Amino acid sequence: MESVIVLVIIVVVIVLLVAWLYNGLVTRRNRIDEALGQIEVQLKRRHDLIPNLVQAVKGYMGFEQDVLTRVTEARANAVAAGAQGPAQQASAENALTGALRSLFAVVENYPDLKANQNVMQLQEELTTTENQISFSRQHYNATVLDYNNTIQTIPSVLIAGPFGFSKREFFDAEPEAAEVPAVDLTLG
């Protein structure tokens, strides 16, 4: 009788341990989904601001239509990539970031446009949104790292595979982020 009680206690402890590990994995997976949702909220805000910016600068930049076309196409590609997963979405968003940088560089050549209150406000909103996207990416990637480490280490690895927990992709930054910026401190 005593051995049956010990066996029942061991089984109960194992079941509780598996349940605790499983619940921890579910919690981490849900945090990833929530973090990705935050990125998507910021990207939607960015996507919504871009047409307004394009409209605001269109009249000033009559002969710079190729820049506006690239921004519009990059935005459309970024919106479409949203359903293709973090890697494809990050790639499309990085292309959009490059197109926006080109647009902002061209805006610098137009003093009237640079001084336009509507354009200045839209640029400020986009800059704020870019910062929020960057923060959201960092949060998402940290959450993915925690999750991936958990499913690949003992004891969670013993239940992660059988219960269908698989590795998640990081939301990679634009390639320019890996480049070392050139600094020129010469005078003149």
PDB file of C-alpha atoms in Angstrom:
ATOM      1  CA  MET A   1       0.000   0.000   0.000  1.00  0.00           C
ATOM      2  CA  GLU A   2       2.847   2.355   0.845  1.00  0.00           C
ATOM      3  CA  SER A   3       4.457   1.830  -2.578  1.00  0.00           C
ATOM      4  CA  VAL A   4       1.162   2.708  -4.299  1.00  0.00           C
ATOM      5  CA  ILE A   5       1.001   6.003  -2.382  1.00  0.00           C
ATOM      6  CA  VAL A   6       4.610   6.804  -3.342  1.00  0.00           C
ATOM      7  CA  LEU A   7       3.856   5.957  -6.982  1.00  0.00           C
ATOM      8  CA  VAL A   8       0.747   8.188  -6.957  1.00  0.00           C
ATOM      9  CA  ILE A   9       2.764  11.042  -5.450  1.00  0.00           C
ATOM     10  CA  ILE A  10       5.458  10.654  -8.126  1.00  0.00           C
ATOM     11  CA  VAL A  11       2.850  10.633 -10.912  1.00  0.00           C
ATOM     12  CA  VAL A  12       1.134  13.709  -9.463  1.00  0.00           C
ATOM     13  CA  VAL A  13       4.470  15.552  -9.201  1.00  0.00           C
ATOM     14  CA  ILE A  14       5.349  14.672 -12.825  1.00  0.00           C
ATOM     15  CA  VAL A  15       1.913  15.788 -14.057  1.00  0.00           C
ATOM     16  CA  LEU A  16       2.202  19.063 -12.138  1.00  0.00           C
ATOM     17  CA  LEU A  17       5.720  19.650 -13.504  1.00  0.00           C
ATOM     18  CA  VAL A  18       4.583  19.013 -17.100  1.00  0.00           C
ATOM     19  CA  ALA A  19       1.588  21.313 -16.596  1.00  0.00           C
ATOM     20  CA  TRP A  20       3.808  24.035 -15.112  1.00  0.00           C
ATOM     21  CA  LEU A  21       6.297  23.780 -18.009  1.00  0.00           C
ATOM     22  CA  TYR A  22       3.505  23.706 -20.595  1.00  0.00           C
ATOM     23  CA  ASN A  23       1.816  26.768 -19.097  1.00  0.00           C
ATOM     24  CA  GLY A  24       5.146  28.615 -19.100  1.00  0.00           C
ATOM     25  CA  LEU A  25       5.651  27.841 -22.790  1.00  0.00           C
ATOM     26  CA  VAL A  26       2.109  28.967 -23.641  1.00  0.00           C
ATOM     27  CA  THR A  27       2.673  32.208 -21.737  1.00  0.00           C
ATOM     28  CA  ARG A  28       5.917  32.905 -23.617  1.00  0.00           C
ATOM     29  CA  ARG A  29       4.324  32.078 -26.983  1.00  0.00           C
ATOM     30  CA  ASN A  30       1.445  34.451 -26.215  1.00  0.00           C
ATOM     31  CA  ARG A  31       3.907  37.207 -25.271  1.00  0.00           C
ATOM     32  CA  ILE A  32       5.507  36.828 -28.696  1.00  0.00           C
ATOM     33  CA  ASP A  33       2.120  37.131 -30.390  1.00  0.00           C
ATOM     34  CA  GLU A  34       1.321  40.221 -28.310  1.00  0.00           C
ATOM     35  CA  ALA A  35       4.715  41.787 -29.101  1.00  0.00           C
ATOM     36  CA  LEU A  36       4.229  41.120 -32.820  1.00  0.00           C
ATOM     37  CA  GLY A  37       0.783  42.695 -32.531  1.00  0.00           C
ATOM     38  CA  GLN A  38       2.396  45.845 -31.109  1.00  0.00           C
ATOM     39  CA  ILE A  39       4.778  45.995 -34.075  1.00  0.00           C
ATOM     40  CA  GLU A  40       1.829  45.622 -36.430  1.00  0.00           C
ATOM     41  CA  VAL A  41      -0.050  48.462 -34.685  1.00  0.00           C
ATOM     42  CA  GLN A  42       2.934  50.780 -35.192  1.00  0.00           C
ATOM     43  CA  LEU A  43       3.445  49.629 -38.789  1.00  0.00           C
ATOM     44  CA  LYS A  44      -0.227  50.280 -39.546  1.00  0.00           C
ATOM     45  CA  ARG A  45       0.157  53.781 -38.112  1.00  0.00           C
ATOM     46  CA  ARG A  46       3.214  54.263 -40.319  1.00  0.00           C
ATOM     47  CA  HIS A  47       1.384  52.932 -43.376  1.00  0.00           C
ATOM     48  CA  ASP A  48      -1.518  55.301 -42.687  1.00  0.00           C
ATOM     49  CA  LEU A  49       0.767  58.350 -42.373  1.00  0.00           C
ATOM     50  CA  ILE A  50       2.669  57.770 -45.612  1.00  0.00           C
ATOM     51  CA  PRO A  51      -0.155  58.588 -48.075  1.00  0.00           C
ATOM     52  CA  ASN A  52      -0.734  61.868 -46.213  1.00  0.00           C
ATOM     53  CA  LEU A  53       2.959  62.732 -46.489  1.00  0.00           C
ATOM     54  CA  VAL A  54       3.036  61.835 -50.187  1.00  0.00           C
ATOM     55  CA  GLN A  55      -0.012  64.046 -50.811  1.00  0.00           C
ATOM     56  CA  ALA A  56       1.530  66.921 -48.855  1.00  0.00           C
ATOM     57  CA  VAL A  57       4.763  66.922 -50.861  1.00  0.00           C
ATOM     58  CA  LYS A  58       3.364  65.962 -54.281  1.00  0.00           C
ATOM     59  CA  GLY A  59       2.659  69.532 -55.401  1.00  0.00           C
ATOM     60  CA  TYR A  60       6.142  70.737 -54.492  1.00  0.00           C
ATOM     61  CA  MET A  61       8.010  67.856 -56.082  1.00  0.00           C
ATOM     62  CA  GLY A  62       6.603  67.720 -59.583  1.00  0.00           C
ATOM     63  CA  PHE A  63       9.762  66.420 -61.204  1.00  0.00           C
ATOM     64  CA  GLU A  64      10.669  64.081 -58.320  1.00  0.00           C
ATOM     65  CA  GLN A  65       7.808  61.707 -59.052  1.00  0.00           C
ATOM     66  CA  ASP A  66      10.070  58.631 -59.075  1.00  0.00           C
ATOM     67  CA  VAL A  67      10.794  59.138 -55.353  1.00  0.00           C
ATOM     68  CA  LEU A  68       7.074  59.364 -54.583  1.00  0.00           C
ATOM     69  CA  THR A  69       6.401  56.302 -56.735  1.00  0.00           C
ATOM     70  CA  ARG A  70       9.080  54.301 -54.888  1.00  0.00           C
ATOM     71  CA  VAL A  71       7.591  55.285 -51.519  1.00  0.00           C
ATOM     72  CA  THR A  72       4.079  54.363 -52.652  1.00  0.00           C
ATOM     73  CA  GLU A  73       5.200  51.009 -54.079  1.00  0.00           C
ATOM     74  CA  ALA A  74       7.299  50.205 -50.998  1.00  0.00           C
ATOM     75  CA  ARG A  75       4.302  50.992 -48.774  1.00  0.00           C
ATOM     76  CA  ALA A  76       2.060  48.686 -50.826  1.00  0.00           C
ATOM     77  CA  ASN A  77       4.658  45.901 -50.628  1.00  0.00           C
ATOM     78  CA  ALA A  78       5.026  46.392 -46.869  1.00  0.00           C
ATOM     79  CA  VAL A  79       1.278  46.201 -46.319  1.00  0.00           C
ATOM     80  CA  ALA A  80       1.086  43.015 -48.419  1.00  0.00           C
ATOM     81  CA  ALA A  81       4.030  41.424 -46.592  1.00  0.00           C
ATOM     82  CA  GLY A  82       2.292  41.693 -43.229  1.00  0.00           C
ATOM     83  CA  ALA A  83       0.666  38.284 -43.615  1.00  0.00           C
ATOM     84  CA  GLN A  84       3.850  36.528 -44.770  1.00  0.00           C
ATOM     85  CA  GLY A  85       5.638  36.299 -41.423  1.00  0.00           C
ATOM     86  CA  PRO A  86       8.190  38.382 -39.528  1.00  0.00           C
ATOM     87  CA  ALA A  87      11.141  37.800 -41.889  1.00  0.00           C
ATOM     88  CA  GLN A  88       9.297  38.868 -45.046  1.00  0.00           C
ATOM     89  CA  GLN A  89       7.559  41.686 -43.225  1.00  0.00           C
ATOM     90  CA  ALA A  90      10.870  42.987 -41.876  1.00  0.00           C
ATOM     91  CA  SER A  91      12.400  42.889 -45.346  1.00  0.00           C
ATOM     92  CA  ALA A  92       9.500  44.831 -46.877  1.00  0.00           C
ATOM     93  CA  GLU A  93       9.522  47.344 -44.013  1.00  0.00           C
ATOM     94  CA  ASN A  94      13.258  47.851 -44.465  1.00  0.00           C
ATOM     95  CA  ALA A  95      12.687  48.655 -48.145  1.00  0.00           C
ATOM     96  CA  LEU A  96      10.007  51.153 -47.101  1.00  0.00           C
ATOM     97  CA  THR A  97      12.413  52.730 -44.609  1.00  0.00           C
ATOM     98  CA  GLY A  98      14.944  53.195 -47.417  1.00  0.00           C
ATOM     99  CA  ALA A  99      12.330  54.794 -49.660  1.00  0.00           C
ATOM    100  CA  LEU A 100      11.277  57.154 -46.864  1.00  0.00           C
ATOM    101  CA  ARG A 101      14.901  58.135 -46.283  1.00  0.00           C
ATOM    102  CA  SER A 102      15.150  59.039 -49.980  1.00  0.00           C
ATOM    103  CA  LEU A 103      11.992  61.119 -49.699  1.00  0.00           C
ATOM    104  CA  PHE A 104      13.265  62.966 -46.633  1.00  0.00           C
ATOM    105  CA  ALA A 105      16.580  63.626 -48.373  1.00  0.00           C
ATOM    106  CA  VAL A 106      14.740  65.160 -51.340  1.00  0.00           C
ATOM    107  CA  VAL A 107      12.522  67.236 -49.021  1.00  0.00           C
ATOM    108  CA  GLU A 108      15.710  68.813 -47.636  1.00  0.00           C
ATOM    109  CA  ASN A 109      16.319  70.336 -51.103  1.00  0.00           C
ATOM    110  CA  TYR A 110      13.045  72.285 -51.018  1.00  0.00           C
ATOM    111  CA  PRO A 111      13.102  75.124 -48.443  1.00  0.00           C
ATOM    112  CA  ASP A 112       9.398  75.942 -48.934  1.00  0.00           C
ATOM    113  CA  LEU A 113       8.478  72.307 -48.486  1.00  0.00           C
ATOM    114  CA  LYS A 114      10.758  71.909 -45.475  1.00  0.00           C
ATOM    115  CA  ALA A 115       9.037  74.889 -43.848  1.00  0.00           C
ATOM    116  CA  ASN A 116       5.504  73.665 -44.637  1.00  0.00           C
ATOM    117  CA  GLN A 117       3.715  73.078 -41.319  1.00  0.00           C
ATOM    118  CA  ASN A 118       1.787  70.052 -42.582  1.00  0.00           C
ATOM    119  CA  VAL A 119       4.945  68.367 -43.918  1.00  0.00           C
ATOM    120  CA  MET A 120       6.839  69.154 -40.710  1.00  0.00           C
ATOM    121  CA  GLN A 121       4.043  67.656 -38.598  1.00  0.00           C
ATOM    122  CA  LEU A 122       3.866  64.524 -40.755  1.00  0.00           C
ATOM    123  CA  GLN A 123       7.652  64.113 -40.589  1.00  0.00           C
ATOM    124  CA  GLU A 124       7.533  64.457 -36.810  1.00  0.00           C
ATOM    125  CA  GLU A 125       4.733  61.884 -36.551  1.00  0.00           C
ATOM    126  CA  LEU A 126       6.656  59.496 -38.790  1.00  0.00           C
ATOM    127  CA  THR A 127       9.820  59.985 -36.734  1.00  0.00           C
ATOM    128  CA  THR A 128       7.897  59.249 -33.531  1.00  0.00           C
ATOM    129  CA  THR A 129       6.338  56.188 -35.145  1.00  0.00           C
ATOM    130  CA  GLU A 130       9.755  54.974 -36.340  1.00  0.00           C
ATOM    131  CA  ASN A 131      11.019  55.212 -32.763  1.00  0.00           C
ATOM    132  CA  GLN A 132       8.012  53.251 -31.515  1.00  0.00           C
ATOM    133  CA  ILE A 133       8.577  50.619 -34.217  1.00  0.00           C
ATOM    134  CA  SER A 134      12.199  50.318 -33.132  1.00  0.00           C
ATOM    135  CA  PHE A 135      11.182  49.849 -29.498  1.00  0.00           C
ATOM    136  CA  SER A 136       8.509  47.316 -30.485  1.00  0.00           C
ATOM    137  CA  ARG A 137      11.050  45.364 -32.552  1.00  0.00           C
ATOM    138  CA  GLN A 138      13.448  45.272 -29.609  1.00  0.00           C
ATOM    139  CA  HIS A 139      10.690  44.045 -27.295  1.00  0.00           C
ATOM    140  CA  TYR A 140       9.569  41.405 -29.806  1.00  0.00           C
ATOM    141  CA  ASN A 141      13.110  40.138 -30.391  1.00  0.00           C
ATOM    142  CA  ALA A 142      13.804  39.946 -26.648  1.00  0.00           C
ATOM    143  CA  THR A 143      10.592  37.971 -26.189  1.00  0.00           C
ATOM    144  CA  VAL A 144      11.507  35.630 -29.057  1.00  0.00           C
ATOM    145  CA  LEU A 145      14.971  35.116 -27.566  1.00  0.00           C
ATOM    146  CA  ASP A 146      13.475  34.194 -24.182  1.00  0.00           C
ATOM    147  CA  TYR A 147      11.002  31.798 -25.818  1.00  0.00           C
ATOM    148  CA  ASN A 148      13.577  30.180 -28.117  1.00  0.00           C
ATOM    149  CA  ASN A 149      15.992  29.710 -25.212  1.00  0.00           C
ATOM    150  CA  THR A 150      13.238  28.165 -23.118  1.00  0.00           C
ATOM    151  CA  ILE A 151      12.106  25.634 -25.721  1.00  0.00           C
ATOM    152  CA  GLN A 152      15.708  24.603 -26.391  1.00  0.00           C
ATOM    153  CA  THR A 153      16.812  24.036 -22.785  1.00  0.00           C
ATOM    154  CA  ILE A 154      16.138  21.316 -20.255  1.00  0.00           C
ATOM    155  CA  PRO A 155      13.551  20.590 -18.895  1.00  0.00           C
ATOM    156  CA  SER A 156      11.255  22.477 -21.326  1.00  0.00           C
ATOM    157  CA  VAL A 157      12.840  20.886 -24.390  1.00  0.00           C
ATOM    158  CA  LEU A 158      11.395  17.563 -23.224  1.00  0.00           C
ATOM    159  CA  ILE A 159       7.834  18.787 -23.704  1.00  0.00           C
ATOM    160  CA  ALA A 160       8.256  21.610 -26.271  1.00  0.00           C
ATOM    161  CA  GLY A 161       8.635  19.305 -29.275  1.00  0.00           C
ATOM    162  CA  PRO A 162       5.868  16.838 -28.421  1.00  0.00           C
ATOM    163  CA  PHE A 163       3.441  19.688 -27.716  1.00  0.00           C
ATOM    164  CA  GLY A 164       4.262  21.534 -30.970  1.00  0.00           C
ATOM    165  CA  PHE A 165       6.277  24.487 -29.679  1.00  0.00           C
ATOM    166  CA  SER A 166       8.667  25.506 -32.447  1.00  0.00           C
ATOM    167  CA  LYS A 167      11.364  28.136 -32.817  1.00  0.00           C
ATOM    168  CA  ARG A 168      10.214  31.647 -33.774  1.00  0.00           C
ATOM    169  CA  GLU A 169      11.897  34.092 -36.181  1.00  0.00           C
ATOM    170  CA  PHE A 170      13.384  37.409 -35.145  1.00  0.00           C
ATOM    171  CA  PHE A 171      12.179  40.693 -36.654  1.00  0.00           C
ATOM    172  CA  ASP A 172      15.424  41.786 -38.274  1.00  0.00           C
ATOM    173  CA  ALA A 173      16.463  45.423 -38.531  1.00  0.00           C
ATOM    174  CA  GLU A 174      17.277  47.086 -41.804  1.00  0.00           C
ATOM    175  CA  PRO A 175      20.728  46.225 -43.246  1.00  0.00           C
ATOM    176  CA  GLU A 176      21.853  49.837 -42.741  1.00  0.00           C
ATOM    177  CA  ALA A 177      21.675  49.261 -38.973  1.00  0.00           C
ATOM    178  CA  ALA A 178      24.608  46.857 -39.227  1.00  0.00           C
ATOM    179  CA  GLU A 179      26.805  49.368 -41.053  1.00  0.00           C
ATOM    180  CA  VAL A 180      29.263  51.492 -39.129  1.00  0.00           C
ATOM    181  CA  PRO A 181      28.404  55.155 -39.718  1.00  0.00           C
ATOM    182  CA  ALA A 182      31.085  57.303 -41.319  1.00  0.00           C
ATOM    183  CA  VAL A 183      32.080  60.257 -39.153  1.00  0.00           C
ATOM    184  CA  ASP A 184      33.961  63.207 -40.631  1.00  0.00           C
ATOM    185  CA  LEU A 185      35.160  65.694 -38.053  1.00  0.00           C
ATOM    186  CA  THR A 186      37.293  67.792 -40.375  1.00  0.00           C
ATOM    187  CA  LEU A 187      36.597  71.505 -40.457  1.00  0.00           C
ATOM    188  CA  GLY A 188      36.100  72.917 -43.892  1.00  0.00           C
TER     189      GLY A 188
END
